[in-house]
Amino acid sequence: MPSKKGSSRLQAMMAQFSYDHRCADSCLNKIRKNADELDKFLDTLSPGGKNKKEK
């Protein structure tokens, strides 16, 4: 019986770890998306921004 108790505890810890990192990944994806949009916006504002990147 002790192995079953330890097994459920391990499963609970793994589930919590997975949940925590899934939430963190979701937040990081939003940050990456916003950073990409900001980069595109700043490129349109800067004169000759695209010419510098192409060279």
mmCIF file of N, CA and C in Angstrom:
data_model
loop_
_atom_site.group_PDB
_atom_site.id
_atom_site.type_symbol
_atom_site.label_atom_id
_atom_site.label_comp_id
_atom_site.label_asym_id
_atom_site.label_seq_id
_atom_site.Cartn_x
_atom_site.Cartn_y
_atom_site.Cartn_z
ATOM 1 N N MET A 1 0.784 -1.212 0.000
ATOM 2 C CA MET A 1 0.000 0.000 0.000
ATOM 3 C C MET A 1 0.829 1.281 0.000
ATOM 4 N N PRO A 2 1.998 1.334 0.647
ATOM 5 C CA PRO A 2 2.751 2.590 0.647
ATOM 6 C C PRO A 2 3.160 3.034 -0.745
ATOM 7 N N SER A 3 3.447 2.091 -1.631
ATOM 8 C CA SER A 3 3.852 2.501 -2.974
ATOM 9 C C SER A 3 2.712 3.195 -3.699
ATOM 10 N N LYS A 4 1.499 2.760 -3.454
ATOM 11 C CA LYS A 4 0.346 3.392 -4.083
ATOM 12 C C LYS A 4 0.176 4.824 -3.563
ATOM 13 N N LYS A 5 0.387 5.026 -2.259
ATOM 14 C CA LYS A 5 0.275 6.358 -1.690
ATOM 15 C C LYS A 5 1.348 7.282 -2.268
ATOM 16 N N GLY A 6 2.574 6.794 -2.377
ATOM 17 C CA GLY A 6 3.654 7.585 -2.959
ATOM 18 C C GLY A 6 3.417 7.856 -4.429
ATOM 19 N N SER A 7 2.817 6.906 -5.103
ATOM 20 C CA SER A 7 2.541 7.061 -6.527
ATOM 21 C C SER A 7 1.544 8.187 -6.765
ATOM 22 N N SER A 8 0.497 8.241 -5.955
ATOM 23 C CA SER A 8 -0.497 9.301 -6.134
ATOM 24 C C SER A 8 0.111 10.663 -5.796
ATOM 25 N N ARG A 9 1.003 10.679 -4.805
ATOM 26 C CA ARG A 9 1.667 11.935 -4.447
ATOM 27 C C ARG A 9 2.550 12.409 -5.597
ATOM 28 N N LEU A 10 3.257 11.467 -6.219
ATOM 29 C CA LEU A 10 4.110 11.803 -7.356
ATOM 30 C C LEU A 10 3.271 12.295 -8.536
ATOM 31 N N GLN A 11 2.149 11.625 -8.772
ATOM 32 C CA GLN A 11 1.269 12.060 -9.859
ATOM 33 C C GLN A 11 0.718 13.456 -9.606
ATOM 34 N N ALA A 12 0.387 13.754 -8.362
ATOM 35 C CA ALA A 12 -0.120 15.084 -8.028
ATOM 36 C C ALA A 12 0.957 16.141 -8.250
ATOM 37 N N MET A 13 2.192 15.829 -7.871
ATOM 38 C CA MET A 13 3.293 16.776 -8.080
ATOM 39 C C MET A 13 3.550 16.989 -9.568
ATOM 40 N N MET A 14 3.499 15.916 -10.354
ATOM 41 C CA MET A 14 3.711 16.041 -11.800
ATOM 42 C C MET A 14 2.596 16.843 -12.448
ATOM 43 N N ALA A 15 1.361 16.623 -11.994
ATOM 44 C CA ALA A 15 0.235 17.377 -12.546
ATOM 45 C C ALA A 15 0.370 18.863 -12.220
ATOM 46 N N GLN A 16 0.780 19.185 -11.000
ATOM 47 C CA GLN A 16 0.954 20.585 -10.614
ATOM 48 C C GLN A 16 2.072 21.240 -11.420
ATOM 49 N N PHE A 17 3.180 20.534 -11.610
ATOM 50 C CA PHE A 17 4.296 21.039 -12.399
ATOM 51 C C PHE A 17 3.851 21.330 -13.832
ATOM 52 N N SER A 18 3.097 20.393 -14.403
ATOM 53 C CA SER A 18 2.610 20.568 -15.777
ATOM 54 C C SER A 18 1.680 21.773 -15.874
ATOM 55 N N TYR A 19 0.787 21.914 -14.899
ATOM 56 C CA TYR A 19 -0.151 23.028 -14.906
ATOM 57 C C TYR A 19 0.575 24.371 -14.790
ATOM 58 N N ASP A 20 1.532 24.445 -13.864
ATOM 59 C CA ASP A 20 2.281 25.689 -13.669
ATOM 60 C C ASP A 20 3.025 26.095 -14.930
ATOM 61 N N HIS A 21 3.656 25.155 -15.591
ATOM 62 C CA HIS A 21 4.444 25.492 -16.767
ATOM 63 C C HIS A 21 3.572 25.753 -17.987
ATOM 64 N N ARG A 22 2.404 25.138 -18.051
ATOM 65 C CA ARG A 22 1.489 25.432 -19.157
ATOM 66 C C ARG A 22 1.012 26.871 -19.044
ATOM 67 N N CYS A 23 0.702 27.313 -17.837
ATOM 68 C CA CYS A 23 0.264 28.696 -17.629
ATOM 69 C C CYS A 23 1.388 29.676 -17.960
ATOM 70 N N ALA A 24 2.605 29.339 -17.562
ATOM 71 C CA ALA A 24 3.744 30.213 -17.846
ATOM 72 C C ALA A 24 3.989 30.288 -19.347
ATOM 73 N N ASP A 25 3.840 29.173 -20.038
ATOM 74 C CA ASP A 25 4.056 29.154 -21.483
ATOM 75 C C ASP A 25 3.007 30.008 -22.190
ATOM 76 N N SER A 26 1.794 29.963 -21.700
ATOM 77 C CA SER A 26 0.731 30.784 -22.282
ATOM 78 C C SER A 26 1.060 32.269 -22.134
ATOM 79 N N CYS A 27 1.545 32.655 -20.964
ATOM 80 C CA CYS A 27 1.914 34.065 -20.734
ATOM 81 C C CYS A 27 3.075 34.473 -21.629
ATOM 82 N N LEU A 28 4.060 33.601 -21.765
ATOM 83 C CA LEU A 28 5.218 33.923 -22.597
ATOM 84 C C LEU A 28 4.828 34.035 -24.069
ATOM 85 N N ASN A 29 3.874 33.225 -24.518
ATOM 86 C CA ASN A 29 3.419 33.328 -25.905
ATOM 87 C C ASN A 29 2.779 34.687 -26.164
ATOM 88 N N LYS A 30 2.023 35.201 -25.205
ATOM 89 C CA LYS A 30 1.415 36.524 -25.354
ATOM 90 C C LYS A 30 2.487 37.600 -25.435
ATOM 91 N N ILE A 31 3.528 37.462 -24.622
ATOM 92 C CA ILE A 31 4.616 38.442 -24.631
ATOM 93 C C ILE A 31 5.344 38.402 -25.968
ATOM 94 N N ARG A 32 5.602 37.192 -26.486
ATOM 95 C CA ARG A 32 6.279 37.074 -27.783
ATOM 96 C C ARG A 32 5.442 37.699 -28.895
ATOM 97 N N LYS A 33 4.139 37.464 -28.865
ATOM 98 C CA LYS A 33 3.253 38.020 -29.888
ATOM 99 C C LYS A 33 3.275 39.547 -29.826
ATOM 100 N N ASN A 34 3.185 40.106 -28.629
ATOM 101 C CA ASN A 34 3.203 41.563 -28.473
ATOM 102 C C ASN A 34 4.542 42.140 -28.896
ATOM 103 N N ALA A 35 5.632 41.445 -28.615
ATOM 104 C CA ALA A 35 6.951 41.925 -29.014
ATOM 105 C C ALA A 35 7.082 41.935 -30.531
ATOM 106 N N ASP A 36 6.550 40.909 -31.196
ATOM 107 C CA ASP A 36 6.595 40.879 -32.658
ATOM 108 C C ASP A 36 5.774 42.015 -33.265
ATOM 109 N N GLU A 37 4.602 42.268 -32.696
ATOM 110 C CA GLU A 37 3.765 43.359 -33.193
ATOM 111 C C GLU A 37 4.444 44.708 -32.968
ATOM 112 N N LEU A 38 5.066 44.879 -31.828
ATOM 113 C CA LEU A 38 5.771 46.128 -31.538
ATOM 114 C C LEU A 38 6.947 46.310 -32.487
ATOM 115 N N ASP A 39 7.650 45.238 -32.785
ATOM 116 C CA ASP A 39 8.777 45.302 -33.721
ATOM 117 C C ASP A 39 8.308 45.753 -35.103
ATOM 118 N N LYS A 40 7.211 45.188 -35.576
ATOM 119 C CA LYS A 40 6.674 45.579 -36.888
ATOM 120 C C LYS A 40 6.246 47.044 -36.879
ATOM 121 N N PHE A 41 5.613 47.466 -35.792
ATOM 122 C CA PHE A 41 5.148 48.852 -35.692
ATOM 123 C C PHE A 41 6.323 49.820 -35.689
ATOM 124 N N LEU A 42 7.366 49.503 -34.934
ATOM 125 C CA LEU A 42 8.529 50.381 -34.877
ATOM 126 C C LEU A 42 9.265 50.415 -36.208
ATOM 127 N N ASP A 43 9.271 49.293 -36.934
ATOM 128 C CA ASP A 43 9.894 49.282 -38.254
ATOM 129 C C ASP A 43 9.167 50.202 -39.224
ATOM 130 N N THR A 44 7.854 50.285 -39.104
ATOM 131 C CA THR A 44 7.108 51.170 -39.998
ATOM 132 C C THR A 44 7.345 52.635 -39.649
ATOM 133 N N LEU A 45 7.625 52.928 -38.381
ATOM 134 C CA LEU A 45 7.855 54.308 -37.972
ATOM 135 C C LEU A 45 9.247 54.811 -38.337
ATOM 136 N N SER A 46 10.229 53.930 -38.304
ATOM 137 C CA SER A 46 11.595 54.384 -38.559
ATOM 138 C C SER A 46 11.820 54.560 -40.056
ATOM 139 N N PRO A 47 12.450 55.669 -40.449
ATOM 140 C CA PRO A 47 12.728 55.878 -41.884
ATOM 141 C C PRO A 47 13.835 54.921 -42.344
ATOM 142 N N GLY A 48 13.566 54.166 -43.371
ATOM 143 C CA GLY A 48 14.568 53.268 -43.919
ATOM 144 C C GLY A 48 14.830 52.053 -43.044
ATOM 145 N N GLY A 49 13.909 51.697 -42.196
ATOM 146 C CA GLY A 49 14.088 50.572 -41.301
ATOM 147 C C GLY A 49 14.206 49.263 -42.064
ATOM 148 N N LYS A 50 13.421 49.103 -43.094
ATOM 149 C CA LYS A 50 13.447 47.858 -43.855
ATOM 150 C C LYS A 50 14.745 47.777 -44.684
ATOM 151 N N ASN A 51 15.228 48.898 -45.178
ATOM 152 C CA ASN A 51 16.459 48.874 -45.989
ATOM 153 C C ASN A 51 17.651 48.415 -45.154
ATOM 154 N N LYS A 52 17.692 48.827 -43.910
ATOM 155 C CA LYS A 52 18.818 48.435 -43.040
ATOM 156 C C LYS A 52 18.781 46.931 -42.774
ATOM 157 N N LYS A 53 17.611 46.363 -42.574
ATOM 158 C CA LYS A 53 17.501 44.940 -42.278
ATOM 159 C C LYS A 53 17.807 44.080 -43.500
ATOM 160 N N GLU A 54 17.486 44.570 -44.689
ATOM 161 C CA GLU A 54 17.725 43.791 -45.905
ATOM 162 C C GLU A 54 19.208 43.685 -46.218
ATOM 163 N N LYS A 55 19.988 44.673 -45.856
ATOM 164 C CA LYS A 55 21.429 44.669 -46.180
ATOM 165 C C LYS A 55 22.156 43.809 -45.272
#
